[in-house]
């Protein structure tokens, strides 16, 4: 083995070691959460601390589900998430297609304005938005949580726009020669080729809607309309915190997210890798 091969081998080993360390760092909180959900309260705080439970129990899951109307909150969260996903999947690809594949005056300006809105955090706009929804009499409902998604998220539109810019123009030109309308080109050519980007936008939307805490906290004022993110707050008492039950509830909370990512991981990574290849 020559010097170049040794250097290449050492670089590879160093990279793998770094990846292993980072993997452990990122996975450790989830491992602790998962194992704590099977511990008793005494075991969770016993010294020396152990990752694996000394006394294995599933009682925390039963108590966590019974302590709050867990499945009712999950149904509320699922409804908001699915409606938000529907809105983004309908609007984002159409807007992105119009900005990337249809030539019209102002497309570049609108794209710049969309990027500009991404610089405004939600904390800046939440008070004006709340006053607007309150004036419309829609606070206390799911409309403020769902309706904005039917206008499209600027970040998701930019992701889709960049991906669609990379699609071969020859396909759309050939379809135009064959007499296809813009909607037919969008539906039959653009959408099937954009599955990786659509998967990326879908996962981002699902994550944002499923785990959103601040927006439901602002707009939802009835207990029966609460989401899971708000429901988990009920495990934090004034003087004590039921950590083992909270961890059990949190494990159930993250299972849909993990399943979604595992199922669509390949398309998600492909969408992230190719969305910014063409400006």
Coordinates of C-alpha atoms in Angstrom, one line a residue:
X1 CA 0.0 0.0 0.0
X2 CA 1.6 3.3 -1.1
X3 CA 1.4 6.7 0.6
X4 CA -1.6 7.9 -1.4
X5 CA -3.6 4.8 -0.5
X6 CA -2.7 5.0 3.1
X7 CA -3.7 8.7 3.2
X8 CA -7.0 7.9 1.4
X9 CA -7.7 5.0 3.9
X10 CA -6.9 7.2 6.9
X11 CA -9.2 10.0 5.6
X12 CA -12.0 7.4 5.1
X13 CA -11.5 6.0 8.6
X14 CA -11.4 9.5 10.1
X15 CA -14.7 10.4 8.3
X16 CA -16.4 7.2 9.5
X17 CA -15.3 7.8 13.0
X18 CA -16.6 11.3 12.9
X19 CA -19.9 10.1 11.5
X20 CA -20.1 7.5 14.3
X21 CA -19.6 10.1 17.0
X22 CA -22.2 12.4 15.5
X23 CA -24.6 9.5 15.2
X24 CA -24.2 8.7 18.8
X25 CA -24.7 12.3 19.8
X26 CA -27.9 12.7 17.8
X27 CA -29.3 9.3 18.8
X28 CA -28.5 9.5 22.5
X29 CA -31.5 11.8 23.5
X30 CA -33.9 9.4 21.6
X31 CA -32.4 6.4 23.3
X32 CA -32.7 8.0 26.7
X33 CA -36.3 9.0 26.0
X34 CA -37.2 5.5 24.8
X35 CA -35.5 3.6 27.7
X36 CA -36.9 6.1 30.3
X37 CA -40.4 5.4 29.2
X38 CA -39.9 1.8 30.4
X39 CA -38.5 2.8 33.8
X40 CA -40.2 3.5 37.2
X41 CA -39.8 7.0 38.6
X42 CA -37.4 5.6 41.3
X43 CA -35.3 3.8 38.6
X44 CA -35.1 6.9 36.4
X45 CA -33.4 9.0 39.1
X46 CA -31.4 6.2 40.8
X47 CA -27.7 6.7 41.1
X48 CA -25.6 5.4 39.3
X49 CA -27.8 6.3 36.2
X50 CA -28.3 3.4 33.8
X51 CA -29.5 3.7 30.2
X52 CA -31.3 0.3 30.3
X53 CA -34.1 0.0 32.9
X54 CA -33.4 -2.0 36.1
X55 CA -37.1 -2.8 36.3
X56 CA -38.8 -3.0 32.9
X57 CA -42.5 -1.8 32.9
X58 CA -45.0 -0.8 30.3
X59 CA -47.3 0.8 32.9
X60 CA -46.1 4.3 31.9
X61 CA -47.7 3.9 28.5
X62 CA -51.1 2.9 30.0
X63 CA -51.0 5.8 32.5
X64 CA -49.9 8.3 29.9
X65 CA -52.8 7.4 27.6
X66 CA -55.3 7.5 30.4
X67 CA -54.0 10.7 32.1
X68 CA -55.0 12.9 29.2
X69 CA -57.5 12.3 26.3
X70 CA -54.6 11.1 24.3
X71 CA -56.4 9.7 21.3
X72 CA -58.7 12.7 21.1
X73 CA -55.7 15.0 20.9
X74 CA -54.1 12.7 18.4
X75 CA -57.2 12.8 16.2
X76 CA -57.2 16.7 16.4
X77 CA -53.5 16.7 15.5
X78 CA -54.0 14.2 12.6
X79 CA -56.8 16.3 11.2
X80 CA -54.8 19.5 11.3
X81 CA -51.7 17.8 9.8
X82 CA -53.6 16.1 6.9
X83 CA -55.5 19.3 6.0
X84 CA -52.2 21.3 6.1
X85 CA -50.6 18.6 4.0
X86 CA -53.4 18.8 1.5
X87 CA -53.2 22.6 1.2
X88 CA -49.4 22.6 0.6
X89 CA -49.6 19.7 -1.9
X90 CA -52.3 21.5 -3.9
X91 CA -50.8 25.0 -4.0
X92 CA -47.0 24.7 -3.8
X93 CA -46.4 22.7 -7.0
X94 CA -48.8 25.0 -9.0
X95 CA -47.1 28.2 -7.8
X96 CA -43.6 26.7 -8.3
X97 CA -44.5 25.6 -11.9
X98 CA -45.8 29.0 -12.8
X99 CA -42.6 30.6 -11.5
X100 CA -40.2 28.2 -13.2
X101 CA -41.8 27.0 -16.4
X102 CA -44.3 29.7 -17.5
X103 CA -42.7 32.9 -18.9
X104 CA -44.6 35.9 -17.6
X105 CA -43.6 39.4 -16.4
X106 CA -43.0 39.7 -12.7
X107 CA -42.1 36.0 -12.0
X108 CA -38.6 37.0 -10.9
X109 CA -39.9 39.8 -8.7
X110 CA -42.4 37.5 -7.1
X111 CA -39.7 34.9 -6.4
X112 CA -37.6 37.6 -4.8
X113 CA -40.6 38.7 -2.6
X114 CA -41.2 35.1 -1.6
X115 CA -37.6 34.8 -0.5
X116 CA -37.9 38.1 1.4
X117 CA -40.9 36.8 3.4
X118 CA -38.7 33.9 4.6
X119 CA -36.7 36.4 6.6
X120 CA -39.7 37.2 8.8
X121 CA -40.0 34.9 11.8
X122 CA -43.4 33.8 13.1
X123 CA -42.9 35.8 16.3
X124 CA -42.9 39.0 14.3
X125 CA -46.2 38.3 12.5
X126 CA -48.1 36.4 15.2
X127 CA -49.7 39.4 16.9
X128 CA -51.0 41.0 13.6
X129 CA -52.2 37.6 12.4
X130 CA -53.9 36.9 15.7
X131 CA -55.7 40.3 15.6
X132 CA -56.8 39.5 12.0
X133 CA -58.2 36.1 12.8
X134 CA -59.8 37.4 16.0
X135 CA -61.5 40.2 14.0
X136 CA -62.9 37.5 11.7
X137 CA -64.2 35.5 14.7
X138 CA -62.1 32.5 13.8
X139 CA -59.9 32.2 16.9
X140 CA -60.7 29.0 18.8
X141 CA -61.1 27.1 15.6
X142 CA -58.7 25.2 13.4
X143 CA -59.0 27.7 10.5
X144 CA -56.0 29.8 11.5
X145 CA -53.9 26.7 11.7
X146 CA -55.0 25.2 8.3
X147 CA -55.9 28.1 6.0
X148 CA -52.4 29.6 5.6
X149 CA -51.3 26.3 4.1
X150 CA -53.7 26.7 1.3
X151 CA -51.8 29.9 0.4
X152 CA -48.5 28.0 0.2
X153 CA -45.4 28.3 2.3
X154 CA -42.7 30.4 0.7
X155 CA -39.8 28.1 1.6
X156 CA -41.6 25.1 0.1
X157 CA -42.4 27.0 -3.1
X158 CA -38.7 28.0 -3.5
X159 CA -37.7 24.3 -3.0
X160 CA -40.2 23.2 -5.7
X161 CA -39.3 26.1 -8.0
X162 CA -35.6 25.2 -7.9
X163 CA -36.4 21.5 -8.6
X164 CA -38.7 22.3 -11.5
X165 CA -36.0 24.6 -13.0
X166 CA -33.9 21.5 -13.4
X167 CA -36.4 19.6 -15.5
X168 CA -35.6 19.5 -19.2
X169 CA -37.3 22.2 -21.2
X170 CA -37.4 19.9 -24.2
X171 CA -40.1 17.8 -22.6
X172 CA -42.4 20.8 -22.2
X173 CA -41.6 22.1 -25.7
X174 CA -42.4 18.7 -27.2
X175 CA -45.7 18.7 -25.3
X176 CA -46.5 22.2 -26.5
X177 CA -45.9 21.1 -30.1
X178 CA -48.3 18.2 -29.5
X179 CA -51.0 20.7 -28.4
X180 CA -50.8 20.1 -24.6
X181 CA -52.1 22.9 -22.4
X182 CA -50.1 24.3 -19.5
X183 CA -52.3 22.4 -17.1
X184 CA -51.7 19.2 -19.0
X185 CA -48.0 19.8 -19.0
X186 CA -48.1 20.5 -15.3
X187 CA -50.2 17.4 -14.5
X188 CA -48.7 14.9 -16.8
X189 CA -45.0 15.9 -17.0
X190 CA -44.0 18.2 -14.1
X191 CA -45.8 16.4 -11.2
X192 CA -44.6 12.9 -12.0
X193 CA -41.0 14.1 -12.3
X194 CA -41.2 16.0 -9.0
X195 CA -41.9 13.1 -6.7
X196 CA -38.6 13.6 -4.7
X197 CA -39.3 17.3 -4.2
X198 CA -43.0 16.7 -3.4
X199 CA -41.9 14.1 -0.8
X200 CA -39.5 16.6 0.8
X201 CA -42.2 19.3 1.0
X202 CA -44.7 16.7 2.3
X203 CA -42.3 15.6 5.1
X204 CA -41.5 19.2 6.1
X205 CA -45.2 20.0 6.2
X206 CA -46.0 17.0 8.2
X207 CA -43.2 17.7 10.7
X208 CA -44.2 21.4 11.1
X209 CA -47.9 20.7 11.5
X210 CA -47.6 17.6 13.7
X211 CA -45.1 19.1 16.2
X212 CA -46.3 22.7 16.1
X213 CA -46.8 24.1 19.6
X214 CA -46.8 27.9 19.4
X215 CA -49.6 28.4 16.8
X216 CA -52.1 26.0 18.6
X217 CA -51.2 27.6 21.9
X218 CA -52.2 31.0 20.4
X219 CA -55.4 30.0 18.6
X220 CA -56.8 27.0 20.5
X221 CA -58.6 28.0 23.7
X222 CA -60.8 24.9 24.2
X223 CA -59.6 21.8 25.9
X224 CA -61.4 19.4 23.5
X225 CA -59.7 21.0 20.5
X226 CA -56.1 20.7 21.9
X227 CA -53.4 19.1 19.9
X228 CA -50.9 16.5 21.2
X229 CA -48.1 19.1 21.5
X230 CA -50.3 21.0 23.9
X231 CA -51.5 17.9 25.6
X232 CA -48.0 16.9 26.5
X233 CA -47.7 20.1 28.5
X234 CA -50.2 18.6 31.0
X235 CA -47.6 16.2 32.3
X236 CA -45.7 19.2 33.7
X237 CA -47.3 19.9 37.1
X238 CA -46.7 22.9 39.3
X239 CA -44.4 21.1 41.7
X240 CA -43.6 17.8 40.0
X241 CA -43.1 16.4 36.6
X242 CA -44.1 12.8 35.6
X243 CA -41.0 12.2 33.6
X244 CA -41.5 8.5 32.8
X245 CA -45.1 9.1 31.7
X246 CA -44.0 12.1 29.7
X247 CA -41.3 10.1 28.0
X248 CA -43.9 7.3 27.2
X249 CA -46.3 9.9 25.7
X250 CA -43.4 11.5 23.7
X251 CA -42.4 8.1 22.3
X252 CA -45.9 7.6 20.9
X253 CA -45.9 11.2 19.7
X254 CA -42.7 10.7 17.5
X255 CA -43.6 7.2 16.1
X256 CA -45.6 8.6 13.1
X257 CA -42.7 11.0 12.3
X258 CA -40.2 8.2 12.3
X259 CA -42.4 5.9 10.2
X260 CA -42.9 8.7 7.7
X261 CA -39.2 9.3 7.4
X262 CA -38.3 5.7 7.1
X263 CA -40.8 5.0 4.4
X264 CA -40.0 8.1 2.3
X265 CA -36.3 8.4 3.2
X266 CA -34.9 7.8 -0.3
X267 CA -37.1 10.4 -2.0
X268 CA -36.6 12.8 0.8
X269 CA -32.8 12.7 0.5
X270 CA -33.0 12.9 -3.3
X271 CA -35.2 15.9 -3.1
X272 CA -32.9 17.7 -0.7
X273 CA -29.8 16.9 -2.8
X274 CA -31.3 18.0 -6.2
X275 CA -33.6 21.0 -5.2
X276 CA -30.8 23.6 -5.5
X277 CA -28.8 22.3 -8.5
X278 CA -30.2 24.9 -10.9
X279 CA -30.8 28.5 -10.0

